[in-house]
Coordinates of C-alpha atoms and ligand atoms in Angstrom, one line a residue:
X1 CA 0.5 4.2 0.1
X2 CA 2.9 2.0 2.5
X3 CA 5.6 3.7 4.8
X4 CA 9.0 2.3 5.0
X5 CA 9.0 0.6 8.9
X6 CA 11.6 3.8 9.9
X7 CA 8.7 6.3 8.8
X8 CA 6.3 4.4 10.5
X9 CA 8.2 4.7 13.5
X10 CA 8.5 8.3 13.0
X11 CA 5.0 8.5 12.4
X12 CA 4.1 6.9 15.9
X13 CA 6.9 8.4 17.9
X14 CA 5.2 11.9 16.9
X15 CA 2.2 10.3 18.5
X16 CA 3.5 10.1 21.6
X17 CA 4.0 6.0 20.9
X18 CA 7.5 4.7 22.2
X19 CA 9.2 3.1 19.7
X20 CA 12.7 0.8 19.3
X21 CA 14.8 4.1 18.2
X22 CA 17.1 3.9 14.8
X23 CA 19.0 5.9 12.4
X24 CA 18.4 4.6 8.5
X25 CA 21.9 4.0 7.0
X26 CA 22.6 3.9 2.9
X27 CA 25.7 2.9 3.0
X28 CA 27.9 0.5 5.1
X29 CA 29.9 3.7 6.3
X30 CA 26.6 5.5 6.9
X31 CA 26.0 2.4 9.0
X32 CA 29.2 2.3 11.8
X33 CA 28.5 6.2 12.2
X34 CA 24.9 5.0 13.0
X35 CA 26.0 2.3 15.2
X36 CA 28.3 4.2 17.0
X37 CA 25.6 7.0 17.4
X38 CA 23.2 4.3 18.8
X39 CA 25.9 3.5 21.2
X40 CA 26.5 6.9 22.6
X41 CA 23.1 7.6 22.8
X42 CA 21.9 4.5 24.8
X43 CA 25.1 2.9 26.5
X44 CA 24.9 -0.6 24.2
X45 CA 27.3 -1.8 21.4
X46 CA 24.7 -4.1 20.3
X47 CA 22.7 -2.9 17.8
X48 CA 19.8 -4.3 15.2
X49 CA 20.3 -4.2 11.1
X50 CA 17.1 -4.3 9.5
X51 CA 16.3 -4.1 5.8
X52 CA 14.0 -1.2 4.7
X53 CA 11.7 -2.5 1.8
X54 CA 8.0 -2.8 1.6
X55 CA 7.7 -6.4 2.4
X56 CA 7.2 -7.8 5.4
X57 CA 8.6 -11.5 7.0
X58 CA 12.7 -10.0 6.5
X59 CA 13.5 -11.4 9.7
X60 CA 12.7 -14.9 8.0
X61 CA 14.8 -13.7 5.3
X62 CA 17.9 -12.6 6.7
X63 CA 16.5 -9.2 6.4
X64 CA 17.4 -8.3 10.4
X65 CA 20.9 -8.7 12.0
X66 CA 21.8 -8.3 15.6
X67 CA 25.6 -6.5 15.3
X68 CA 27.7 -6.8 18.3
X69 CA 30.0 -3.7 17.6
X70 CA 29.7 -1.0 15.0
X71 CA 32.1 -2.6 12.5
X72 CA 30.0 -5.5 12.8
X73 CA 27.1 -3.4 12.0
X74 CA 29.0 -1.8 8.5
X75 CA 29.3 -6.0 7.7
X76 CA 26.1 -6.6 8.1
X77 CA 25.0 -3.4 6.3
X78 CA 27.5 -4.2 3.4
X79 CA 26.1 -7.2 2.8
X80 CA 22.5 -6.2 2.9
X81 CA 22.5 -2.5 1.2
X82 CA 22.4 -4.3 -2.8
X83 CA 21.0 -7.3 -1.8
X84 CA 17.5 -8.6 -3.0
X85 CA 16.1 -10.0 0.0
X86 CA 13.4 -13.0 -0.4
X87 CA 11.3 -13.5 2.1
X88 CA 7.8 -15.1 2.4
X89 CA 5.8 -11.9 1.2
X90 CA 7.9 -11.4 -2.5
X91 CA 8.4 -12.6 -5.5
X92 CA 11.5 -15.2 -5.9
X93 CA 13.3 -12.5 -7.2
X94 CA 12.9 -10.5 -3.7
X95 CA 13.4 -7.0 -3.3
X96 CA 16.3 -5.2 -4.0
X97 CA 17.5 -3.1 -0.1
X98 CA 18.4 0.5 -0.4
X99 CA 18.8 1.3 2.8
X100 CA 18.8 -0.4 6.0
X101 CA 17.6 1.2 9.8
X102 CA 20.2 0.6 12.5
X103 CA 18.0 0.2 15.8
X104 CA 18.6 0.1 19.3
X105 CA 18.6 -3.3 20.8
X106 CA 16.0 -4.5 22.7
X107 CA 15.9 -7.9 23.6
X108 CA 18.7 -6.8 26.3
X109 CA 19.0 -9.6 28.9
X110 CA 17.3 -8.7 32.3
X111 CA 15.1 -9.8 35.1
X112 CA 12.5 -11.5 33.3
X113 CA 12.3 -12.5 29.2
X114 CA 11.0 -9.7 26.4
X115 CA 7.8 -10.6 25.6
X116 CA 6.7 -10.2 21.7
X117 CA 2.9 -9.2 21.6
X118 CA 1.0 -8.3 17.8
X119 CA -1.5 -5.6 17.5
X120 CA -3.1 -4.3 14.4
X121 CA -5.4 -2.0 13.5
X122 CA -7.8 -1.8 10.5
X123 CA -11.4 -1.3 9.3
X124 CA -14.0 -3.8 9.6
X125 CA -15.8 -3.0 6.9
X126 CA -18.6 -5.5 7.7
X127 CA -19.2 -3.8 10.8
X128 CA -18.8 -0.3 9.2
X129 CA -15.7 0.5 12.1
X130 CA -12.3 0.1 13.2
X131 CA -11.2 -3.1 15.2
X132 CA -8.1 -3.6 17.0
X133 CA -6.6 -7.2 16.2
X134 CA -4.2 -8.7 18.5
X135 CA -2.2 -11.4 20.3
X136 CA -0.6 -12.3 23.2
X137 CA 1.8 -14.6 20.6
X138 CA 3.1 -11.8 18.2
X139 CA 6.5 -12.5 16.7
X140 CA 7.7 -14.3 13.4
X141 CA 5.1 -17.0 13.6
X142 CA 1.9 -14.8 13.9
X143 CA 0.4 -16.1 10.3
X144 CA 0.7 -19.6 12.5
X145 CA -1.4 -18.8 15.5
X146 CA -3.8 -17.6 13.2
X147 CA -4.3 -20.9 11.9
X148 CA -3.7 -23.0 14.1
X149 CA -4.6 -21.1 17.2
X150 CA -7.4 -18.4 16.0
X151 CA -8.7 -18.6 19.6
X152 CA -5.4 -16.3 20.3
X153 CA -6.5 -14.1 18.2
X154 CA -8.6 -10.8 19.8
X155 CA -10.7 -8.1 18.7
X156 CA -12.0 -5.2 19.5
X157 CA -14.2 -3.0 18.2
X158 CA -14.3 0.5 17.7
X159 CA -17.5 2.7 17.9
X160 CA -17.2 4.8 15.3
X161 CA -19.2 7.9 17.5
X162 CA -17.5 7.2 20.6
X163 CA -14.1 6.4 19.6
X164 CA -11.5 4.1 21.7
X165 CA -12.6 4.0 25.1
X166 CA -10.1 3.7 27.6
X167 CA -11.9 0.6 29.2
X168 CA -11.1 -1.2 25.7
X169 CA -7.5 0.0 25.7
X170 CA -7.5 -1.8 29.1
X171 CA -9.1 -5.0 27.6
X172 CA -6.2 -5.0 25.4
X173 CA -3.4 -5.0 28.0
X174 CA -5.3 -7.8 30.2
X175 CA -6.1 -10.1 27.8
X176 CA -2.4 -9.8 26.7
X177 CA -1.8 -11.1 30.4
X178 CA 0.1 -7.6 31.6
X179 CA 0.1 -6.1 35.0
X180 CA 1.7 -3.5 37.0
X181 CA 3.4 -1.1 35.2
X182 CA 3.3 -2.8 32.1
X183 CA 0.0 -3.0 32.1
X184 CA -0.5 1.0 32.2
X185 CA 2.0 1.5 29.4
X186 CA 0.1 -0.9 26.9
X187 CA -2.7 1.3 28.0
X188 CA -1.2 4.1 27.1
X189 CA 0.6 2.7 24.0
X190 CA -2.9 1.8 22.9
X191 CA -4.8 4.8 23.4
X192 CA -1.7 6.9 21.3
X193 CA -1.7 4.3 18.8
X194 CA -5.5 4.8 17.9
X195 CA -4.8 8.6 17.9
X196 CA -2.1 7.9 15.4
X197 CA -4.1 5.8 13.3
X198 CA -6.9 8.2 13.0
X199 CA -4.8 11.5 12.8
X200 CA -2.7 9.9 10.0
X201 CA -5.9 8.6 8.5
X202 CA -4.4 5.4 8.3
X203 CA -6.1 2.1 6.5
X204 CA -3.8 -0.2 8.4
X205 CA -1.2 -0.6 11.2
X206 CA 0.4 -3.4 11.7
X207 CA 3.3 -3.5 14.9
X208 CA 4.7 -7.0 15.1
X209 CA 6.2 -7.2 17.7
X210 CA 5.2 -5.2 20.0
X211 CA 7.6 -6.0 23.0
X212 CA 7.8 -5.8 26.4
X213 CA 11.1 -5.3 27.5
X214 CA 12.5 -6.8 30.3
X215 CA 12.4 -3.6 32.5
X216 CA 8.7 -3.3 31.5
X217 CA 8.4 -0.8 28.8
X218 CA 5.9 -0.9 25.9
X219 CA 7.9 -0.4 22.3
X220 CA 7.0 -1.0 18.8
X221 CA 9.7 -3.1 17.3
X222 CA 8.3 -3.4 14.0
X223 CA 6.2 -0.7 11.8
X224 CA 3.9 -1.6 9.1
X225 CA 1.7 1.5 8.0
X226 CA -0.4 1.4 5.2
X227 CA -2.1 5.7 4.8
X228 CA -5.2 5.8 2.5
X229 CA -4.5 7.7 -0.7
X230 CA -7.7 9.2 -1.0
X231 CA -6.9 11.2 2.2
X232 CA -3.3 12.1 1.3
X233 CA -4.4 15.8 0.1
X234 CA -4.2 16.7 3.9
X235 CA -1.2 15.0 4.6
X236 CA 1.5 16.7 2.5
X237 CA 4.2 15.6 5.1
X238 CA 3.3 12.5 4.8
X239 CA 2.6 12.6 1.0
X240 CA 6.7 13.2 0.8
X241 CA 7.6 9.8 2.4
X242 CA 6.1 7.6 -1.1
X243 CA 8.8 5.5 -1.9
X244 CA 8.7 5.0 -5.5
X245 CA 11.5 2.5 -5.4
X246 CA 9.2 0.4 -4.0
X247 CA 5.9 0.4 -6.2
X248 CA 5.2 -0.4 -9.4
X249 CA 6.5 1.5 -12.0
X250 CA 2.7 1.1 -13.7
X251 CA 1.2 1.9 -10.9
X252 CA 3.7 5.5 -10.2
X253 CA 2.7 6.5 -13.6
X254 CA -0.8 6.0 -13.6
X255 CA -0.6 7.6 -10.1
X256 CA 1.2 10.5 -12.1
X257 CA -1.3 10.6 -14.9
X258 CA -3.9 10.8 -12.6
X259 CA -5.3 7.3 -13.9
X260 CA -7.2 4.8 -11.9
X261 CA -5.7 2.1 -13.6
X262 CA -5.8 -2.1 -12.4
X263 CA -3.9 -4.0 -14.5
X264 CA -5.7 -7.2 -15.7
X265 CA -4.1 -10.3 -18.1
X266 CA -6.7 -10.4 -20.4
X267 CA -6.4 -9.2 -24.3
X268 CA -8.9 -6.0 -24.5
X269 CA -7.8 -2.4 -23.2
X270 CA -10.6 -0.8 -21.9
X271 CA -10.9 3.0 -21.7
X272 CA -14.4 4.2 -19.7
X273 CA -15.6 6.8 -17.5
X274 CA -16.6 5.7 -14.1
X275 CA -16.2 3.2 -11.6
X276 CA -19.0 1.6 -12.2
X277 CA -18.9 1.9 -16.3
X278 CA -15.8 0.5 -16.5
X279 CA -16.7 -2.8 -14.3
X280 CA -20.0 -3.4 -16.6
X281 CA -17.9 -2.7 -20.0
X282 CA -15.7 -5.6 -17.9
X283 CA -18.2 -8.1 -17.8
X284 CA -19.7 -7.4 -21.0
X285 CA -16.5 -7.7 -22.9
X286 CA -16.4 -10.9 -20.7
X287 CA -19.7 -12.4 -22.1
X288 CA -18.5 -11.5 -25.3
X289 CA -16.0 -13.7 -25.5
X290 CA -12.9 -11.4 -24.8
X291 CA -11.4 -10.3 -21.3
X292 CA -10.5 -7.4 -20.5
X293 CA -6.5 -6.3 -20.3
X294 CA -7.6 -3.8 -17.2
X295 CA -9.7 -1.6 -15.4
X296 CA -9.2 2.5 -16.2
X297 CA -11.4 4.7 -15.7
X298 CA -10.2 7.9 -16.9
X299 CA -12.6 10.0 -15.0
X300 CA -15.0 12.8 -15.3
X301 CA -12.9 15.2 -17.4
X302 CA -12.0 12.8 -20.0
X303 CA -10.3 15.8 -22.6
X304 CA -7.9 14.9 -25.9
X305 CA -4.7 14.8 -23.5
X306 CA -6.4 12.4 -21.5
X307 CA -7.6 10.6 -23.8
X308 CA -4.0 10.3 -25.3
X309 CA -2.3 9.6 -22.1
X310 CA -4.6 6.7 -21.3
X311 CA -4.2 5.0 -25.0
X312 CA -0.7 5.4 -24.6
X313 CA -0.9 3.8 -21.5
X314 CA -2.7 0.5 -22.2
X315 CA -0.9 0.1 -25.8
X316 CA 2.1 -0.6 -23.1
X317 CA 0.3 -3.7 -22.6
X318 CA 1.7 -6.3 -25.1
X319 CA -1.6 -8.6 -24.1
X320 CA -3.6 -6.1 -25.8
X321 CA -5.4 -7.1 -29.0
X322 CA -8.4 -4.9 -29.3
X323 CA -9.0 -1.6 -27.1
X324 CA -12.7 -0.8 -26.3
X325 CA -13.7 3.0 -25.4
X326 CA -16.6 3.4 -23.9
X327 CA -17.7 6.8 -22.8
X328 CA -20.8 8.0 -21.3
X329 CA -20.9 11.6 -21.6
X330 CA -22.7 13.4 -19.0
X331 CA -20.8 16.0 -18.0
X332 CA -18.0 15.4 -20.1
X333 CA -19.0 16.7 -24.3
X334 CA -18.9 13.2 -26.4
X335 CA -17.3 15.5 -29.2
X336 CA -14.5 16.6 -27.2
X337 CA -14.0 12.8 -26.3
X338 CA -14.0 12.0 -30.2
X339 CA -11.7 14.6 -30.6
X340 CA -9.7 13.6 -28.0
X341 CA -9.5 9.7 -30.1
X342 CA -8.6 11.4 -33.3
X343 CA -6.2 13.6 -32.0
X344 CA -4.8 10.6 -30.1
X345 CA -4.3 8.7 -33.1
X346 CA -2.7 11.6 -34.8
X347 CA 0.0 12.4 -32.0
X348 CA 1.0 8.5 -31.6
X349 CA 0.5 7.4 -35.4
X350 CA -0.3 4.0 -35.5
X351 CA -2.3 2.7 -33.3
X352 CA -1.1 -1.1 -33.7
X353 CA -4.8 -2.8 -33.0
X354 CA -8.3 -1.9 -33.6
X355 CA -9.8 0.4 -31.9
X356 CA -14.1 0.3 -31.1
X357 CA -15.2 3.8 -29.8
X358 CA -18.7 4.1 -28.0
X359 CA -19.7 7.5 -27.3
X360 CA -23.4 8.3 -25.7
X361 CA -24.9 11.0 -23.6
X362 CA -24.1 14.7 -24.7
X363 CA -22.8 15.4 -28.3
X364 CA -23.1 11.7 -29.1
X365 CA -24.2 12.2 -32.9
X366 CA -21.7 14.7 -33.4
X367 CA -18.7 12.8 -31.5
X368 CA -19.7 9.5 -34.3
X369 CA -19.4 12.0 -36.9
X370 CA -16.3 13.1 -36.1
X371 CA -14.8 9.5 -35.6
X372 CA -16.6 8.6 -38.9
X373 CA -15.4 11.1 -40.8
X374 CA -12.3 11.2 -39.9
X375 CA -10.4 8.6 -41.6
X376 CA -8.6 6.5 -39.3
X377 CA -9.8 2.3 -38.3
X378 CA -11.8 3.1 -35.6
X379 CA -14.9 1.6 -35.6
X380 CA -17.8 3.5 -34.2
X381 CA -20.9 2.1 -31.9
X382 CA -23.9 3.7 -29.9
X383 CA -24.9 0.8 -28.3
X384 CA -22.5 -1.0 -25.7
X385 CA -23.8 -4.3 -26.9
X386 CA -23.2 -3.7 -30.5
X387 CA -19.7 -2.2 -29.1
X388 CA -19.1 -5.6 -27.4
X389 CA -20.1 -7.8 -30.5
X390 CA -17.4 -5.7 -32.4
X391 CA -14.7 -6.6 -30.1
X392 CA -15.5 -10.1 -30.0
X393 CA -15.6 -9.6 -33.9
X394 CA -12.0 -7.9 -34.0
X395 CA -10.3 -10.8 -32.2
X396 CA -12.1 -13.7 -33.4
X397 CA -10.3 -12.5 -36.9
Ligands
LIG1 P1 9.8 -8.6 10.0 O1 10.3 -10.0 10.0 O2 9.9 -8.0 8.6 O3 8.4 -8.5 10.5 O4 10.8 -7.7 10.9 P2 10.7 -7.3 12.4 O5 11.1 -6.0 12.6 O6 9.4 -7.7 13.0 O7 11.9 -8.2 13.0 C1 11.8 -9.6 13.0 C2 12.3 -10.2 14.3 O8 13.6 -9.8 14.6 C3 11.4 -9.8 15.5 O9 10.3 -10.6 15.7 C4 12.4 -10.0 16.7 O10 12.3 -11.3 17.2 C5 13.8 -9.8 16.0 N1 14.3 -8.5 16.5 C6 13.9 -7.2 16.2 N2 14.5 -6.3 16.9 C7 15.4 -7.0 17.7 C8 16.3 -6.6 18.7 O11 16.5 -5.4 19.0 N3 17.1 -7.5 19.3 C9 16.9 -8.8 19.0 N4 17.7 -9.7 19.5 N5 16.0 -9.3 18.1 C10 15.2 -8.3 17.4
LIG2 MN1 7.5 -7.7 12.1

């Protein structure tokens, strides 16, 4: 799940992590209040409009405005809030902007120039730990120094036991040439940083920039927070931020259904339970001569209003020509499955392609009766090759 840049923010701040302030804005009127809010509250009338959608690169796309007065700030706003911003991470159709964050200013003139730094943190999953990636060149151009100028580019490792030591945090902030006082604060913006990442049980952070102001503080000026769904259960606060807007529609409704569900462009729906069913029934629908439309796997407790919800699901797919079920029933009754299928078919009607069932494991002889018996075009198999030949059969027609 990806946070909006504000919630990121908020997410670090509660960490302790000092962060370029903002109030989020809907509106162009919602904006001036903000504006003039930011102006009370830190004695500038400049202020920063930034697009809030899950892409990243807006700056490049007119997706962050410096205002030099509140009403300037509503223009801005007004022309952004509606607009779908392009920029090199979308499609060419860009993403529409809800909402936009009004932000402090930071690159306010001083005794010596901001300084734009990029740190990131992910897993290494080579290594089996967490690595901290960073640059003394952060900024617009990072993708650039990567390429051209990998050698910029630093890592650090994480022991998984030990955790980030504060000698590594230190690493960090002199190899991005700091001293003095900003030296301790990258230190310290570090250390909190890792405790964020871990206490949010983050799969990836991403603050670009990270700037050092003129008068030496250590902010995050950018957010990009990816959380791990799998450990959302024990982040309900957190769970609240998903943006909906922003994802998929597919994807929210499998999400809802409780589906894991890839969509694929191939011509056979595939409906399996398992992980690591589902990919074989892939690759053998593949060396059958067909190619399959997605990945589901509808998981252990594959009952009729599962099995329904997951045919109506990939019949949304207009690619789909054949659908293949392929169920190894373990725990899960193969009858109960069947039953599921016929009472599928009942409760959606036709069922506009054919439709190959495989049941094995528990129950599998009566779960063929059942399908056998009960009238509809669904053809029946026990083996998963003879399953395969039979899709390769139905669309070669
Ligand atoms: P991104 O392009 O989506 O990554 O958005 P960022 O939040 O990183 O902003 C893009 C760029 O806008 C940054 O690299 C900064 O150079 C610039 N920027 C961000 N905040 C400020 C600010 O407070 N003042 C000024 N002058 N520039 C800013
Ligand atoms: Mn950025």
């Amino acid at each position: 799940m990806n946070l909006h840049e504000y919630q990121g923010k908020e997410l670090l701040k509660s960490y302790g992590v000092k962060i370029q302030e903002g109030i989020v804005a809907y509106s162009a009127a919602e904006a001036v209040e903000a504006a003039k809010k930011m102006k009370e509250l830190y004695n500038s009338g400049w202020c920063v409009v930034k697009a809030q959608v899950h892409a990243g690169g807006r700056g490049k796309g007119g997706g962050v405005k410096l205002a030099k007065s509140p009403e300037q700030a509503g223009e801005i706003a007004d022309a952004m809030i509606g607009m779908h911003l392009i920029t090199p991470q979308t499609s060419a159709e860009g993403k529409l902007v809800r909402k936009v964050l009004v932000a402090q200013d930071v690159f306010y003139p001083g005794a010596a120039e901001p300084k734009e730094f990029y740190i990131s943190i992910l897993t290494d999953r080579g290594r089996g730990c967490n690595v901290i990636m960073y640059s003394p060149d952060g900024g617009m151009d990072i993708e650039k120094v990567a390429h051209e100028t990998p050698d910029r580019v630093y890592f650090e490792f994480i022991d998984p036991m030990l955790g980030l030591r504060p000698f590594q945090a230190q690493k960090v902030a002199f190899n991005l040439g700091l001293s003095g006082q900003a030296f301790k604060e990258m230190v310290d913006f570090v250390l909190k940083l890792y405790a964020a990442f871990l206490g949010s049980d983050a799969s990836m952070f991403e603050i670009n920039p990270c700037l050092k102001t003129s008068d030496d503080r250590i902010i995050a000026v950018d957010s990009k927070v990816t959380l791990d769904d799998n450990a959302l259960y024990r982040h309900k606060d957190l769970e609240l931020l998903r943006d909906k807007d922003e994802e998929d529609p597919a994807d929210v409704e499998a999400q809802e259904l409780d589906l894991n569900y890839v969509k694929l462009d191939g011509n056979v729906g595939c409906m399996v339970n398992g992980a690591g069913l589902a990919m074989a029934t892939m690759d053998l629908i593949q060396l059958s001569g067909g190619s399959p439309a997605n990945f589901l796997d509808v998981g252990g407790t594959a009952d009729a209003q599962r099995v329904e919800n997951a045919m109506r699901f990939i019949l949304k797919d207009s690619n789909v020509k054949a659908i293949l079920i392929n169920i190894f029933g373990g725990i899960v009754r193969c009858d109960r499955v069947a039953q599921g299928v016929v009472d599928a078919y009942k409760a959606i009607g036709k069922i506009p392609v054919p439709v190959i069932v495989r049941l094995q494991g528990t129950n599998a002889d009566i779960a063929k009766k059942i399908i056998d018996e009960s009238g509809l075009e669904v053809m029946g198999a026990t083996e998963f090759q003879e399953a395969a030949d039979l899709v390769a059969k139905v669309l070669a027609k």
